[in-house]
mmCIF file of C-alpha atoms and ligand atoms in Angstrom:
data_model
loop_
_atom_site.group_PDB
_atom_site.id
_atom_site.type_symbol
_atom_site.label_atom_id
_atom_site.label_comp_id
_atom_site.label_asym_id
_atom_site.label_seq_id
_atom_site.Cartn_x
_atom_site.Cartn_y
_atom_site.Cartn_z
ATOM 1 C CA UNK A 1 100.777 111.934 85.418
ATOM 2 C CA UNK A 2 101.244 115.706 84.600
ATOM 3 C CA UNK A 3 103.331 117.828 86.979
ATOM 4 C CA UNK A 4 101.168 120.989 88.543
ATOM 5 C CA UNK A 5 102.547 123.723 90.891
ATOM 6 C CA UNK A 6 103.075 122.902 94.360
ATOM 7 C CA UNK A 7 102.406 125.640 97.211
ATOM 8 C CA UNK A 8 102.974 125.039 100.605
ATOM 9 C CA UNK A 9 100.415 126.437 103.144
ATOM 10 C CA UNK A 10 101.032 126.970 107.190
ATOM 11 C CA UNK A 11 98.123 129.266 108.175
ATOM 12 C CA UNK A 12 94.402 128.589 108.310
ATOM 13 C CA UNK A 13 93.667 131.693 106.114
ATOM 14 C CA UNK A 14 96.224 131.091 103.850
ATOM 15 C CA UNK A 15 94.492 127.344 102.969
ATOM 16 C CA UNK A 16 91.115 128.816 102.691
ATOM 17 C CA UNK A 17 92.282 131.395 100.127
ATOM 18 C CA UNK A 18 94.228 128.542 98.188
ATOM 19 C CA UNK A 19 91.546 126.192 98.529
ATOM 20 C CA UNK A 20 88.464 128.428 97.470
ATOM 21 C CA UNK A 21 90.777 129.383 94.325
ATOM 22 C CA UNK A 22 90.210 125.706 93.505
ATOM 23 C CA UNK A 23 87.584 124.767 90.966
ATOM 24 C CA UNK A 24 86.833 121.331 90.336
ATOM 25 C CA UNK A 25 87.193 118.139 92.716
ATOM 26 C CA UNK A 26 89.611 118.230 95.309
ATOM 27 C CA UNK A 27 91.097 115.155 96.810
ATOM 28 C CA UNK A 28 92.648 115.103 100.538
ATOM 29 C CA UNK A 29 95.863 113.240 101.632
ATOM 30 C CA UNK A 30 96.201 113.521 105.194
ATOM 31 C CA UNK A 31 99.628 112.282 106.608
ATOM 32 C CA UNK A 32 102.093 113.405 109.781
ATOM 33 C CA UNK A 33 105.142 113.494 107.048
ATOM 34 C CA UNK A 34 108.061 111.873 106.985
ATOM 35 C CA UNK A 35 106.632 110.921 103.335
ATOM 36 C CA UNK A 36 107.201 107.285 102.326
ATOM 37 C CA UNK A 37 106.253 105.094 99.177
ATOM 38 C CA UNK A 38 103.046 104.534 100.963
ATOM 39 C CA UNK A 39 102.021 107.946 101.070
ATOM 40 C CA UNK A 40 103.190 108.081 97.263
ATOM 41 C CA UNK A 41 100.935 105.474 96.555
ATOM 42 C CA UNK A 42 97.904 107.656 98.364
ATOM 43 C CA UNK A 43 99.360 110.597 96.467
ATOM 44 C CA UNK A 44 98.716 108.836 93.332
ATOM 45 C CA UNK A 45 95.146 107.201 93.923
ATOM 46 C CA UNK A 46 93.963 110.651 95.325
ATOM 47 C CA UNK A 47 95.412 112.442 91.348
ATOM 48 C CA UNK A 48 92.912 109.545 89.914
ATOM 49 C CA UNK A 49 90.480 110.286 91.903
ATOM 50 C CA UNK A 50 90.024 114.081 91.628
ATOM 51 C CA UNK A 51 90.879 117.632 89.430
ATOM 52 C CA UNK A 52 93.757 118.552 92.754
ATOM 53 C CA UNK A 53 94.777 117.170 95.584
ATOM 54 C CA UNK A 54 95.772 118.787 98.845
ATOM 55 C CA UNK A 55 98.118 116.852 101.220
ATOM 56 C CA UNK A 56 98.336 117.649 104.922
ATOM 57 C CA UNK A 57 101.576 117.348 107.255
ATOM 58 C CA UNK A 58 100.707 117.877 110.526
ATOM 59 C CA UNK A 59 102.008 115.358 113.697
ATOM 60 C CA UNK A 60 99.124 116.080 115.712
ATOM 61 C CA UNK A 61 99.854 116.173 119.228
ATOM 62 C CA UNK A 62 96.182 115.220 120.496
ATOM 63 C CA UNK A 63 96.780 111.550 119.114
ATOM 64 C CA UNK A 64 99.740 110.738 120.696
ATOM 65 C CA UNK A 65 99.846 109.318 124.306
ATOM 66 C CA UNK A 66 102.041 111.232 127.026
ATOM 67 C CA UNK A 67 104.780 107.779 127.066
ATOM 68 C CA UNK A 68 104.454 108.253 123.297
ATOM 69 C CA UNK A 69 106.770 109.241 120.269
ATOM 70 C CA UNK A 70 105.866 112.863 119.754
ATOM 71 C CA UNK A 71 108.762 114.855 120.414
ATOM 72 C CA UNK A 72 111.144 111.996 118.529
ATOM 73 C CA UNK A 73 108.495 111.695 115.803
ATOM 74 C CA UNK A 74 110.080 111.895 112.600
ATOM 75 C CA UNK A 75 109.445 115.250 110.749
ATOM 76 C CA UNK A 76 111.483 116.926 107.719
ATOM 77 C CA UNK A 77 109.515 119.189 105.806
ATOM 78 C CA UNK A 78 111.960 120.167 103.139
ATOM 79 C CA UNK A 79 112.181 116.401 102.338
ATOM 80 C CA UNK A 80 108.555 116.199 102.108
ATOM 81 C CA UNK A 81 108.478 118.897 100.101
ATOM 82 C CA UNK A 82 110.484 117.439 97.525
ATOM 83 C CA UNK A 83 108.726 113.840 97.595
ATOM 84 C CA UNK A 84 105.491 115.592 96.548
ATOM 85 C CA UNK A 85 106.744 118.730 94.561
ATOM 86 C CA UNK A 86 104.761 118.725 91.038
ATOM 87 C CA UNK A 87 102.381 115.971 92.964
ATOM 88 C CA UNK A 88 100.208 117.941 94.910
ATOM 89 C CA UNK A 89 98.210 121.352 94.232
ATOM 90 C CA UNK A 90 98.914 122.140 98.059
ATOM 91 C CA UNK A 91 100.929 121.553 101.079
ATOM 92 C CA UNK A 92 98.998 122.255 104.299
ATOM 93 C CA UNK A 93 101.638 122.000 107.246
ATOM 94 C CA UNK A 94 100.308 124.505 109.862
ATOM 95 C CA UNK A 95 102.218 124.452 113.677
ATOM 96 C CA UNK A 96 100.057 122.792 116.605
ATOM 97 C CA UNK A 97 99.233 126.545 117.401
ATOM 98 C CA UNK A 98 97.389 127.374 114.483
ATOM 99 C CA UNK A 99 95.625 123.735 114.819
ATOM 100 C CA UNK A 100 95.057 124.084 118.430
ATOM 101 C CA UNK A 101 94.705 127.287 119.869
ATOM 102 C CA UNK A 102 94.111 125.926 123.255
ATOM 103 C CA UNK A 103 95.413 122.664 123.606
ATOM 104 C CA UNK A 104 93.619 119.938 124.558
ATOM 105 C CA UNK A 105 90.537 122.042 122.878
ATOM 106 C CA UNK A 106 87.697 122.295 124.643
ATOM 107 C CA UNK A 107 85.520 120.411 122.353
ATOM 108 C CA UNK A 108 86.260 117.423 120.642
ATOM 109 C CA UNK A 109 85.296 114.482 118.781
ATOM 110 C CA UNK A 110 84.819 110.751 120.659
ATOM 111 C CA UNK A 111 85.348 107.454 118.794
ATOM 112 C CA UNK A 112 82.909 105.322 121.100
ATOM 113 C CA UNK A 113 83.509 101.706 122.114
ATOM 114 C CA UNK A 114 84.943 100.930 118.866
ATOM 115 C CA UNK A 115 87.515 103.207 119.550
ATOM 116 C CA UNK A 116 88.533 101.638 122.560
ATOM 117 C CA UNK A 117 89.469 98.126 121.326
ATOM 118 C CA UNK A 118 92.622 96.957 119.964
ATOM 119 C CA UNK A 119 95.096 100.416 119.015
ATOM 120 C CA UNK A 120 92.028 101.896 121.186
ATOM 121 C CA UNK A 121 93.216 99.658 124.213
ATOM 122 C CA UNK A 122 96.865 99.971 123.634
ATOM 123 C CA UNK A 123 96.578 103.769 123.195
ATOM 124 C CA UNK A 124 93.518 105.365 125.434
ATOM 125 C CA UNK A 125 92.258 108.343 123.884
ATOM 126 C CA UNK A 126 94.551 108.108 120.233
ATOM 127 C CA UNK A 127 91.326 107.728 118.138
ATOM 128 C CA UNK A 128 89.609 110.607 120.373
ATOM 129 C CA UNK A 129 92.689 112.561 118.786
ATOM 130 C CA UNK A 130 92.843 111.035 114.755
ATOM 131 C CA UNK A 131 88.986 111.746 114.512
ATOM 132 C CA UNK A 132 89.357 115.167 116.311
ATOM 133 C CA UNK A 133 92.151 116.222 114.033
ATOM 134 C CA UNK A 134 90.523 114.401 110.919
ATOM 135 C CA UNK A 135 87.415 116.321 111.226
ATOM 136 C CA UNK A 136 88.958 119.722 111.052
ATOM 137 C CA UNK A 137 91.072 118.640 108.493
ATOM 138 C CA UNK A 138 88.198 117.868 106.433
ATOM 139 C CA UNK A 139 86.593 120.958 107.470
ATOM 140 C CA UNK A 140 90.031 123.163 106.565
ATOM 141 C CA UNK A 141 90.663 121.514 102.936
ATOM 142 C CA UNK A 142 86.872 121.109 102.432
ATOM 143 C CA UNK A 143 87.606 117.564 99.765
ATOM 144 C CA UNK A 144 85.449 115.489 97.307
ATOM 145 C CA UNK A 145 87.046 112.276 98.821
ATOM 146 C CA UNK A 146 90.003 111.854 101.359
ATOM 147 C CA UNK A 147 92.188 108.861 101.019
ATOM 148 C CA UNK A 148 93.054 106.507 103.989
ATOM 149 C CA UNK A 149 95.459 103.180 103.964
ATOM 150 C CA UNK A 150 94.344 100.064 105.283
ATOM 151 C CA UNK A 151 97.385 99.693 107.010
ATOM 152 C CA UNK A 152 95.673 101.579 110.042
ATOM 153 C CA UNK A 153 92.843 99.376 109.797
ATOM 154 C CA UNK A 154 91.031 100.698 112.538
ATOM 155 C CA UNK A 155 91.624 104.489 111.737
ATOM 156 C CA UNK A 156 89.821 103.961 108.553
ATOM 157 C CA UNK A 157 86.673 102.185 109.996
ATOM 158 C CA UNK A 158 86.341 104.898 112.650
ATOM 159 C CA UNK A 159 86.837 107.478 109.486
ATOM 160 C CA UNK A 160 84.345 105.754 107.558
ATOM 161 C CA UNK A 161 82.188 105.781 110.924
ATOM 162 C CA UNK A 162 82.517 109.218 111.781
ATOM 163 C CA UNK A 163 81.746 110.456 108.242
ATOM 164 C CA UNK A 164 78.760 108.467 108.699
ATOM 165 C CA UNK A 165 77.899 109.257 111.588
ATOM 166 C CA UNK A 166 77.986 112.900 111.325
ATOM 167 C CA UNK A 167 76.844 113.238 107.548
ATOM 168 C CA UNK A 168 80.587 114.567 106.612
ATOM 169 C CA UNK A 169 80.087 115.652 102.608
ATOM 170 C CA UNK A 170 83.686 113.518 101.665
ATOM 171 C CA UNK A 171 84.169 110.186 100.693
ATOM 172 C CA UNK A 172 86.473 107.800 102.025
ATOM 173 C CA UNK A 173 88.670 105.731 99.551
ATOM 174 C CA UNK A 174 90.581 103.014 101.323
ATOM 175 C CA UNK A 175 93.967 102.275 99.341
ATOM 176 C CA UNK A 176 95.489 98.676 100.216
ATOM 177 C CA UNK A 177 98.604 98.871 102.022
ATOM 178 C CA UNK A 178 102.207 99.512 100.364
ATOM 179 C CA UNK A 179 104.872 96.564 101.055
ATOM 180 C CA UNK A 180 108.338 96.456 100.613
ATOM 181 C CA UNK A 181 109.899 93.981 98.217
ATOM 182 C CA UNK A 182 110.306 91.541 101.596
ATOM 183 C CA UNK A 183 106.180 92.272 102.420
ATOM 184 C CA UNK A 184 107.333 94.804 105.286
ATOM 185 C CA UNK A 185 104.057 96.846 105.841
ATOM 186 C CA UNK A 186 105.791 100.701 104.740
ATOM 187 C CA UNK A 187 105.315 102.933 107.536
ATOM 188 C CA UNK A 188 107.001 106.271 109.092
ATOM 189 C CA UNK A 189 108.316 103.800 111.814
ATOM 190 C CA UNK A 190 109.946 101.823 109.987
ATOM 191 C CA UNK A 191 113.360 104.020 109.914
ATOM 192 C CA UNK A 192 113.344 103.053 114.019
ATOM 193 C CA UNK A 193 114.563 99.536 113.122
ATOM 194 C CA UNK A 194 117.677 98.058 112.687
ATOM 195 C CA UNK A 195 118.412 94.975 109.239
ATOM 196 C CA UNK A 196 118.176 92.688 111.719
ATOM 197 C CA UNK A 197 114.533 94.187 113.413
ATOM 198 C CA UNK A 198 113.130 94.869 109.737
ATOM 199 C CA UNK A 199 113.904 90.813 109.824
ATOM 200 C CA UNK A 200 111.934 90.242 113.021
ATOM 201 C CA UNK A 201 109.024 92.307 111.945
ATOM 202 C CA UNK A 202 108.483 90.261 108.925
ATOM 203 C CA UNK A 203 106.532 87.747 111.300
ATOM 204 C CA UNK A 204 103.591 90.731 110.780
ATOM 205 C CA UNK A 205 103.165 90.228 106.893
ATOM 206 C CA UNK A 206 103.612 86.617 107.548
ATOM 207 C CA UNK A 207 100.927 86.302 110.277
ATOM 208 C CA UNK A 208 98.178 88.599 107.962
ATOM 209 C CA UNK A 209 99.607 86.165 104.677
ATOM 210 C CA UNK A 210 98.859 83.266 106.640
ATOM 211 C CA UNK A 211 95.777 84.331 108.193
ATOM 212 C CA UNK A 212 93.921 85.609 104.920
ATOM 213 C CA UNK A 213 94.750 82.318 102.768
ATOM 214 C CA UNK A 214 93.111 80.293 105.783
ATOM 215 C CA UNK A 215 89.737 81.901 104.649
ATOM 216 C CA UNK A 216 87.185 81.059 103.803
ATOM 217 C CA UNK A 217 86.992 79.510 107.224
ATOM 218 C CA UNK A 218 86.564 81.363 110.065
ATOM 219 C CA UNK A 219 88.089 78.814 112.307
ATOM 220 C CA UNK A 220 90.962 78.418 110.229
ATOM 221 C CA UNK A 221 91.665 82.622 110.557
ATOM 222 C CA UNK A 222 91.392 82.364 114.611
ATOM 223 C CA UNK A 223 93.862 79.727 114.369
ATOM 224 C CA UNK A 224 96.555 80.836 112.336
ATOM 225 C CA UNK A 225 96.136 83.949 114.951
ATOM 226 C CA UNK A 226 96.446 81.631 117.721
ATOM 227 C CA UNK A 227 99.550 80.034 116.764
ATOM 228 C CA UNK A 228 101.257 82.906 115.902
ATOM 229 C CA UNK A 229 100.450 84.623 119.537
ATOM 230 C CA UNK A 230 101.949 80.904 120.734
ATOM 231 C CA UNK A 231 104.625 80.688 118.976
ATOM 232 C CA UNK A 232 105.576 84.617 120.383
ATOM 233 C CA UNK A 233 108.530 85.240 117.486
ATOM 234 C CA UNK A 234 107.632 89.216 117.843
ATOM 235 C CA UNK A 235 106.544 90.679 120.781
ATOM 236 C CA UNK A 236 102.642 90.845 120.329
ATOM 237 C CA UNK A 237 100.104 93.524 121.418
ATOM 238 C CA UNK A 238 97.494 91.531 119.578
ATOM 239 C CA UNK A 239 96.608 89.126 116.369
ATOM 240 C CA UNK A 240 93.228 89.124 116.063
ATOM 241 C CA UNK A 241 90.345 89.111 113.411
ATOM 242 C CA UNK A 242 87.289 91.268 113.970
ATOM 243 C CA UNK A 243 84.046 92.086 112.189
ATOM 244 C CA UNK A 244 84.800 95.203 110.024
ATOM 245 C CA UNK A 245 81.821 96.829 111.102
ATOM 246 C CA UNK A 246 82.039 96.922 115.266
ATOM 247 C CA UNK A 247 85.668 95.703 115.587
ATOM 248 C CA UNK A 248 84.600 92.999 118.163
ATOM 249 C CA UNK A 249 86.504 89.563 117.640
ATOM 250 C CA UNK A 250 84.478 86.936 115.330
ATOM 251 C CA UNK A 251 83.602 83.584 116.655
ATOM 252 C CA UNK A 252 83.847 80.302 114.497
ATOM 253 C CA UNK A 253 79.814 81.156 113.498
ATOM 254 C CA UNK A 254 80.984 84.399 111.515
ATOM 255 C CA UNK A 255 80.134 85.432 107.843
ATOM 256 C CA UNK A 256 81.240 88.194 105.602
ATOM 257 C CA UNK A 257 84.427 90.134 105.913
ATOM 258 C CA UNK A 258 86.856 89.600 108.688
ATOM 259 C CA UNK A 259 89.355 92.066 109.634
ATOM 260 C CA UNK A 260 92.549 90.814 110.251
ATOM 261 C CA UNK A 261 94.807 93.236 112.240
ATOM 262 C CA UNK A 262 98.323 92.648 114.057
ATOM 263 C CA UNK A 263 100.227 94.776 116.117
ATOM 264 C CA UNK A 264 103.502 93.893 117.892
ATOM 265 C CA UNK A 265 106.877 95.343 119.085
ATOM 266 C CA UNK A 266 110.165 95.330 117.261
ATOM 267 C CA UNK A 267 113.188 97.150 119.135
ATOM 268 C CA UNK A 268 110.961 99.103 120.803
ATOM 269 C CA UNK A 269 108.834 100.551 117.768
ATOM 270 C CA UNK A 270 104.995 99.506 117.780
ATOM 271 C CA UNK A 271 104.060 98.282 114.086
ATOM 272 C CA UNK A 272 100.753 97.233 112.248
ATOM 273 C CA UNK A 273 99.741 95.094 109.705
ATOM 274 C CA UNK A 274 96.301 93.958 108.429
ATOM 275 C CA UNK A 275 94.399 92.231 105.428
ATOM 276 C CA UNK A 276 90.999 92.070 104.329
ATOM 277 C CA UNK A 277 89.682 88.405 103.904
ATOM 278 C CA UNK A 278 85.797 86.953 103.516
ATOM 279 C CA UNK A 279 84.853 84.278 105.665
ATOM 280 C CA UNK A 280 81.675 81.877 103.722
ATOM 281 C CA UNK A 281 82.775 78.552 105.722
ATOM 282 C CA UNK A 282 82.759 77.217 109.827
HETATM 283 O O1 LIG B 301 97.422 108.149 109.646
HETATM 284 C C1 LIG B 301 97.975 109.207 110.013
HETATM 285 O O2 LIG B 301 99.064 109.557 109.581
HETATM 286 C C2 LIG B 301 97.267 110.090 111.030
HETATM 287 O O3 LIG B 301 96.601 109.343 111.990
HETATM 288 C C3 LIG B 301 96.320 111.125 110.381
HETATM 289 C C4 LIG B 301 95.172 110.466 109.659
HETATM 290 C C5 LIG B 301 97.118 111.990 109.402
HETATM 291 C C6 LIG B 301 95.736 112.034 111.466
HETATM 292 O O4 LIG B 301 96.728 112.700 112.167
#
């Protein structure tokens, strides 16, 4: 891959004169920093997929609940800087003032039922805030195509919804999620937990491993979920396997893809996993 100039961007003007100075296609990364492999591996699909690429850093304050992690959220722009330098055409890392004037803003974008399900039901109002901040991140770096993992399973439906919905000009590329060597879904998060916690969380990868090699039975997906809420070796928000399109739990009668998304507690720290699997059988 061939190294190009990195700038790093904090105000809205500055982006717009950077960005309209772009010609050709222009790929979006949007992240909250704290860079990991897994946003190197978004990095690299968007350079594939278009002529630059623009990554955002920005811990957006509108998706985070008020018992949440914002203030300890971990942020180190130099470091992100580096991870990306020669990656990335630009850096956009504005402060929460020059996203958010007035904070909350006085209009804003809703995520619907779907968005209350699931993360949605764990975290009231946290897509209302991704899909808020996602829009005028889209509308700020202006892309061909914006990458998204599948780790956040449900923030990329309600992406791929929203841009739907409201005719956004970008396309969404999902990019399948980044493991470590012991199948420990990378995340941010993961710095929160201790050897013996990355250890515990492992029951995630396992549960999603397990659940996507009991397809092509629908059944057989509910049940590997159902055991592993029984058998309770993390503390689980929820194992469950929902239809891709409305995010409702399948039944037994279900065909097509299946959604299969986990979320539990390890020392404190909420992770995900998920998986992708197509159910053809009872
Ligand atoms: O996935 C994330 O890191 C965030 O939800 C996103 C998409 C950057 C919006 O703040």
């Amino acid at each position: 891959m061939s190294e190009r100039t990195t700038t790093l961007v904090t105000t809205i003007p500055q982006l717009r004169e950077q960005r309209d100075a772009l010609s050709g296609s222009v790929a979006t990364v949007m992240t909250m920093g704290a860079l990991h492999d897994g946003h190197l591996a978004l990095v690299a699909r968007a350079r594939e997929l278009a002529d630059h690429v623009i990554l955002t850093d920005f811990v957006n304050p509108l998706q985070f609940g008020p018992h949440e992690d914002f203030d300890a959220y971990p942020r180190d722009l130099d470091a992100d800087l580096a991870a990306v330098d020669g990656l990335v055409d630009l850096i956009f890392a504005p402060a929460v003032e020059e996203m958010y004037p007035v904070l909350p803003p006085t209009v804003s974008v809703t995520a619907g039922p779907a968005g209350t399900v699931l993360e949605g039901a764990q975290r009231p109002g946290h897509f209302d805030g991704v899909l808020t901040v996602v829009t005028k991140l889209l509308q700020l770096t202006r892309p061909d195509v914006s990458v998204f993992g599948r780790k956040d399973a449900q923030q990329l439906a309600l992406v791929q919804r929203l841009v739907a919905d409201l005719h956004l000009p970008v396309r969404i590329e999902p990019v399948d999620i980044q493991r470590e060597p012991s199948g420990l879904a990378r995340s941010s998060r993961n710095v929160y937990l201790s050897e013996d916690g990355k250890q515990e969380a492992l029951a995630l990868s396992r549960t999603v491993t397990a659940a996507r090699a009991a397809a092509p039975s629908a059944s057989a997906i509910r049940a590997v979920l159902a055991d592993a809420l029984d058998r309770a070796e993390v503390t689980w928000d929820y194992a469950a396997a929902v239809d891709p399109a409305t995010l409702r739990e399948i039944t037994d009668a279900h065909r097509g893809e299946v959604l299969i998304m986990v979320a539990a507690r390890v020392e404190g720290t909420r992770l995900l996993d998920a998986a992708v699997a197509e159910a053809t059988a009872p």
